[in-house]
């Protein structure tokens, strides 16, 4: 376990931080991931942890965190009023993170697993402990909620203004 720890730690932490955007939560989940891995290695002499395996454990820890958040929601921060970065891609990413943070943890989880992690719906269903049909329905509702929550932004020159912010998920 110690042999893979140094190489895997930045990958696991980076994976979690990109998906939850909260350093404290990412640190806690990283610790939980390695503790769970240690428990598995102690119980199973044949277990050989690798970075991809640890990221899989981290994915499950993140899904557990989102399920817990569904039961105990936290207040959401406001979108920053001034943005020093003029890059449209960076702005779009910030707005998408803001919009995801406004969604329920279940909607956030399914959208992140499907579109950030690029998992097939069947794999999303397994991580979320749902049937494929229930996950497809959840994904449809989550995309609809994302579109509805996506804030109206100033239209870019030469582009029509979408009052519903359509088509961003």
mmCIF file of C-alpha atoms in Angstrom:
data_model
loop_
_atom_site.group_PDB
_atom_site.id
_atom_site.type_symbol
_atom_site.label_atom_id
_atom_site.label_comp_id
_atom_site.label_asym_id
_atom_site.label_seq_id
_atom_site.Cartn_x
_atom_site.Cartn_y
_atom_site.Cartn_z
ATOM 1 C CA UNK A 1 0.000 0.000 0.000
ATOM 2 C CA UNK A 2 2.794 2.396 0.873
ATOM 3 C CA UNK A 3 4.470 1.754 -2.481
ATOM 4 C CA UNK A 4 1.483 3.143 -4.405
ATOM 5 C CA UNK A 5 0.590 5.879 -1.880
ATOM 6 C CA UNK A 6 3.081 8.534 -3.059
ATOM 7 C CA UNK A 7 2.094 8.172 -6.714
ATOM 8 C CA UNK A 8 -1.637 7.771 -6.090
ATOM 9 C CA UNK A 9 -2.176 10.548 -3.542
ATOM 10 C CA UNK A 10 -2.023 13.485 -6.008
ATOM 11 C CA UNK A 11 -4.157 11.607 -8.547
ATOM 12 C CA UNK A 12 -6.855 10.677 -6.003
ATOM 13 C CA UNK A 13 -6.911 14.130 -4.420
ATOM 14 C CA UNK A 14 -6.981 15.838 -7.828
ATOM 15 C CA UNK A 15 -9.815 13.581 -8.988
ATOM 16 C CA UNK A 16 -11.893 14.463 -5.928
ATOM 17 C CA UNK A 17 -11.075 18.179 -5.929
ATOM 18 C CA UNK A 18 -12.119 18.591 -9.579
ATOM 19 C CA UNK A 19 -15.461 16.983 -8.844
ATOM 20 C CA UNK A 20 -16.427 18.624 -5.560
ATOM 21 C CA UNK A 21 -14.576 21.992 -5.822
ATOM 22 C CA UNK A 22 -14.112 22.116 -2.046
ATOM 23 C CA UNK A 23 -10.602 21.504 -0.745
ATOM 24 C CA UNK A 24 -11.794 20.474 2.729
ATOM 25 C CA UNK A 25 -14.220 17.892 1.337
ATOM 26 C CA UNK A 26 -11.620 16.615 -1.152
ATOM 27 C CA UNK A 27 -9.077 16.199 1.668
ATOM 28 C CA UNK A 28 -11.589 14.343 3.851
ATOM 29 C CA UNK A 29 -12.653 12.062 1.004
ATOM 30 C CA UNK A 30 -9.023 11.389 0.077
ATOM 31 C CA UNK A 31 -8.368 10.281 3.658
ATOM 32 C CA UNK A 32 -11.477 8.094 3.622
ATOM 33 C CA UNK A 33 -10.364 6.568 0.322
ATOM 34 C CA UNK A 34 -6.958 5.547 1.669
ATOM 35 C CA UNK A 35 -8.438 4.277 4.951
ATOM 36 C CA UNK A 36 -10.907 2.120 3.023
ATOM 37 C CA UNK A 37 -8.066 0.858 0.837
ATOM 38 C CA UNK A 38 -6.005 -0.045 3.904
ATOM 39 C CA UNK A 39 -8.948 -1.965 5.360
ATOM 40 C CA UNK A 40 -9.304 -3.901 2.110
ATOM 41 C CA UNK A 41 -5.572 -4.705 1.964
ATOM 42 C CA UNK A 42 -5.656 -5.941 5.580
ATOM 43 C CA UNK A 43 -8.665 -8.192 4.895
ATOM 44 C CA UNK A 44 -7.544 -9.497 1.495
ATOM 45 C CA UNK A 45 -3.933 -10.656 1.100
ATOM 46 C CA UNK A 46 -4.374 -10.749 -2.685
ATOM 47 C CA UNK A 47 -5.449 -7.091 -2.924
ATOM 48 C CA UNK A 48 -2.893 -5.054 -4.878
ATOM 49 C CA UNK A 49 -3.940 -1.393 -4.889
ATOM 50 C CA UNK A 50 -3.204 0.664 -7.999
ATOM 51 C CA UNK A 51 -3.930 4.294 -8.760
ATOM 52 C CA UNK A 52 -6.950 3.443 -10.995
ATOM 53 C CA UNK A 53 -8.312 1.126 -8.284
ATOM 54 C CA UNK A 54 -7.912 3.885 -5.666
ATOM 55 C CA UNK A 55 -9.689 6.364 -7.947
ATOM 56 C CA UNK A 56 -12.538 3.846 -8.177
ATOM 57 C CA UNK A 57 -12.669 3.756 -4.373
ATOM 58 C CA UNK A 58 -12.629 7.573 -4.374
ATOM 59 C CA UNK A 59 -15.535 7.627 -6.852
ATOM 60 C CA UNK A 60 -17.575 5.514 -4.431
ATOM 61 C CA UNK A 61 -16.597 7.719 -1.479
ATOM 62 C CA UNK A 62 -17.712 10.777 -3.468
ATOM 63 C CA UNK A 63 -21.022 9.116 -4.340
ATOM 64 C CA UNK A 64 -21.505 8.297 -0.636
ATOM 65 C CA UNK A 65 -20.753 11.941 0.197
ATOM 66 C CA UNK A 66 -23.351 13.140 -2.339
ATOM 67 C CA UNK A 67 -25.940 10.723 -0.933
ATOM 68 C CA UNK A 68 -25.274 12.075 2.573
ATOM 69 C CA UNK A 69 -25.547 15.649 1.254
ATOM 70 C CA UNK A 70 -28.950 14.764 -0.203
ATOM 71 C CA UNK A 71 -30.095 14.132 3.359
ATOM 72 C CA UNK A 72 -28.284 17.124 4.905
ATOM 73 C CA UNK A 73 -28.048 19.994 2.394
ATOM 74 C CA UNK A 74 -25.555 22.831 2.890
ATOM 75 C CA UNK A 75 -26.076 26.451 1.872
ATOM 76 C CA UNK A 76 -24.731 27.312 -1.572
ATOM 77 C CA UNK A 77 -22.262 30.108 -2.195
ATOM 78 C CA UNK A 78 -23.243 32.889 -4.584
ATOM 79 C CA UNK A 79 -21.660 33.261 -7.998
ATOM 80 C CA UNK A 80 -18.816 35.781 -7.769
ATOM 81 C CA UNK A 81 -19.921 39.229 -8.934
ATOM 82 C CA UNK A 82 -16.667 40.190 -10.602
ATOM 83 C CA UNK A 83 -14.557 37.867 -12.652
ATOM 84 C CA UNK A 84 -11.016 38.970 -13.483
ATOM 85 C CA UNK A 85 -10.586 36.325 -16.172
ATOM 86 C CA UNK A 86 -11.821 37.218 -19.654
ATOM 87 C CA UNK A 87 -11.493 33.719 -21.035
ATOM 88 C CA UNK A 88 -14.916 32.497 -22.091
ATOM 89 C CA UNK A 89 -14.036 28.871 -21.422
ATOM 90 C CA UNK A 90 -13.010 29.661 -17.852
ATOM 91 C CA UNK A 91 -16.193 31.665 -17.310
ATOM 92 C CA UNK A 92 -18.346 28.878 -18.752
ATOM 93 C CA UNK A 93 -16.647 26.391 -16.420
ATOM 94 C CA UNK A 94 -17.258 28.627 -13.393
ATOM 95 C CA UNK A 95 -20.918 29.066 -14.285
ATOM 96 C CA UNK A 96 -21.289 25.320 -14.805
ATOM 97 C CA UNK A 97 -19.707 24.616 -11.376
ATOM 98 C CA UNK A 98 -21.976 27.225 -9.807
ATOM 99 C CA UNK A 99 -25.006 25.691 -11.484
ATOM 100 C CA UNK A 100 -24.036 22.165 -10.407
ATOM 101 C CA UNK A 101 -23.606 23.379 -6.820
ATOM 102 C CA UNK A 102 -27.183 24.678 -6.870
ATOM 103 C CA UNK A 103 -28.580 21.263 -7.817
ATOM 104 C CA UNK A 104 -29.479 18.493 -5.415
ATOM 105 C CA UNK A 105 -26.574 16.195 -4.559
ATOM 106 C CA UNK A 106 -28.244 13.355 -6.482
ATOM 107 C CA UNK A 107 -28.600 15.453 -9.642
ATOM 108 C CA UNK A 108 -25.036 16.747 -9.214
ATOM 109 C CA UNK A 109 -23.750 13.187 -8.762
ATOM 110 C CA UNK A 110 -25.402 11.732 -11.863
ATOM 111 C CA UNK A 111 -24.378 14.664 -14.093
ATOM 112 C CA UNK A 112 -20.784 14.548 -12.829
ATOM 113 C CA UNK A 113 -20.480 10.793 -13.234
ATOM 114 C CA UNK A 114 -22.006 10.876 -16.722
ATOM 115 C CA UNK A 115 -20.496 14.025 -18.228
ATOM 116 C CA UNK A 116 -17.350 14.792 -16.211
ATOM 117 C CA UNK A 117 -16.214 11.209 -15.572
ATOM 118 C CA UNK A 118 -17.725 10.142 -18.939
ATOM 119 C CA UNK A 119 -19.135 6.947 -17.460
ATOM 120 C CA UNK A 120 -21.782 5.001 -19.375
ATOM 121 C CA UNK A 121 -25.246 5.136 -17.804
ATOM 122 C CA UNK A 122 -24.889 1.541 -16.587
ATOM 123 C CA UNK A 123 -21.736 2.413 -14.650
ATOM 124 C CA UNK A 124 -23.411 5.529 -13.219
ATOM 125 C CA UNK A 125 -26.274 3.303 -12.069
ATOM 126 C CA UNK A 126 -23.846 0.937 -10.332
ATOM 127 C CA UNK A 127 -22.029 3.769 -8.528
ATOM 128 C CA UNK A 128 -25.326 5.345 -7.444
ATOM 129 C CA UNK A 129 -26.835 1.956 -6.510
ATOM 130 C CA UNK A 130 -29.809 2.404 -8.877
ATOM 131 C CA UNK A 131 -31.244 0.510 -11.801
ATOM 132 C CA UNK A 132 -30.274 1.627 -15.301
ATOM 133 C CA UNK A 133 -33.867 2.738 -15.980
ATOM 134 C CA UNK A 134 -34.008 4.764 -12.773
ATOM 135 C CA UNK A 135 -30.630 6.298 -13.598
ATOM 136 C CA UNK A 136 -31.748 7.269 -17.112
ATOM 137 C CA UNK A 137 -34.834 8.947 -15.632
ATOM 138 C CA UNK A 138 -32.683 10.660 -12.998
ATOM 139 C CA UNK A 139 -30.300 11.865 -15.710
ATOM 140 C CA UNK A 140 -33.202 13.349 -17.675
ATOM 141 C CA UNK A 141 -34.493 15.163 -14.585
ATOM 142 C CA UNK A 142 -30.972 16.318 -13.671
ATOM 143 C CA UNK A 143 -30.363 17.778 -17.141
ATOM 144 C CA UNK A 144 -33.704 19.569 -16.972
ATOM 145 C CA UNK A 145 -32.839 20.936 -13.501
ATOM 146 C CA UNK A 146 -29.409 22.038 -14.729
ATOM 147 C CA UNK A 147 -30.931 23.948 -17.651
ATOM 148 C CA UNK A 148 -33.479 25.581 -15.363
ATOM 149 C CA UNK A 149 -30.816 26.538 -12.796
ATOM 150 C CA UNK A 150 -28.303 27.812 -15.358
ATOM 151 C CA UNK A 151 -28.191 31.570 -14.726
ATOM 152 C CA UNK A 152 -29.103 34.051 -17.397
ATOM 153 C CA UNK A 153 -25.908 35.636 -18.621
ATOM 154 C CA UNK A 154 -25.225 38.652 -20.749
ATOM 155 C CA UNK A 155 -25.541 37.669 -24.381
ATOM 156 C CA UNK A 156 -22.290 37.577 -26.276
ATOM 157 C CA UNK A 157 -22.044 39.982 -29.193
ATOM 158 C CA UNK A 158 -23.767 38.557 -32.240
ATOM 159 C CA UNK A 159 -25.455 35.729 -30.312
ATOM 160 C CA UNK A 160 -29.107 35.593 -29.279
ATOM 161 C CA UNK A 161 -29.931 35.775 -25.570
ATOM 162 C CA UNK A 162 -31.501 32.565 -24.232
ATOM 163 C CA UNK A 163 -33.845 33.314 -21.363
ATOM 164 C CA UNK A 164 -33.691 29.711 -20.148
ATOM 165 C CA UNK A 165 -29.959 29.310 -20.798
ATOM 166 C CA UNK A 166 -30.844 26.264 -22.926
ATOM 167 C CA UNK A 167 -28.569 23.579 -24.164
ATOM 168 C CA UNK A 168 -25.757 23.706 -21.604
ATOM 169 C CA UNK A 169 -26.072 20.156 -20.220
#
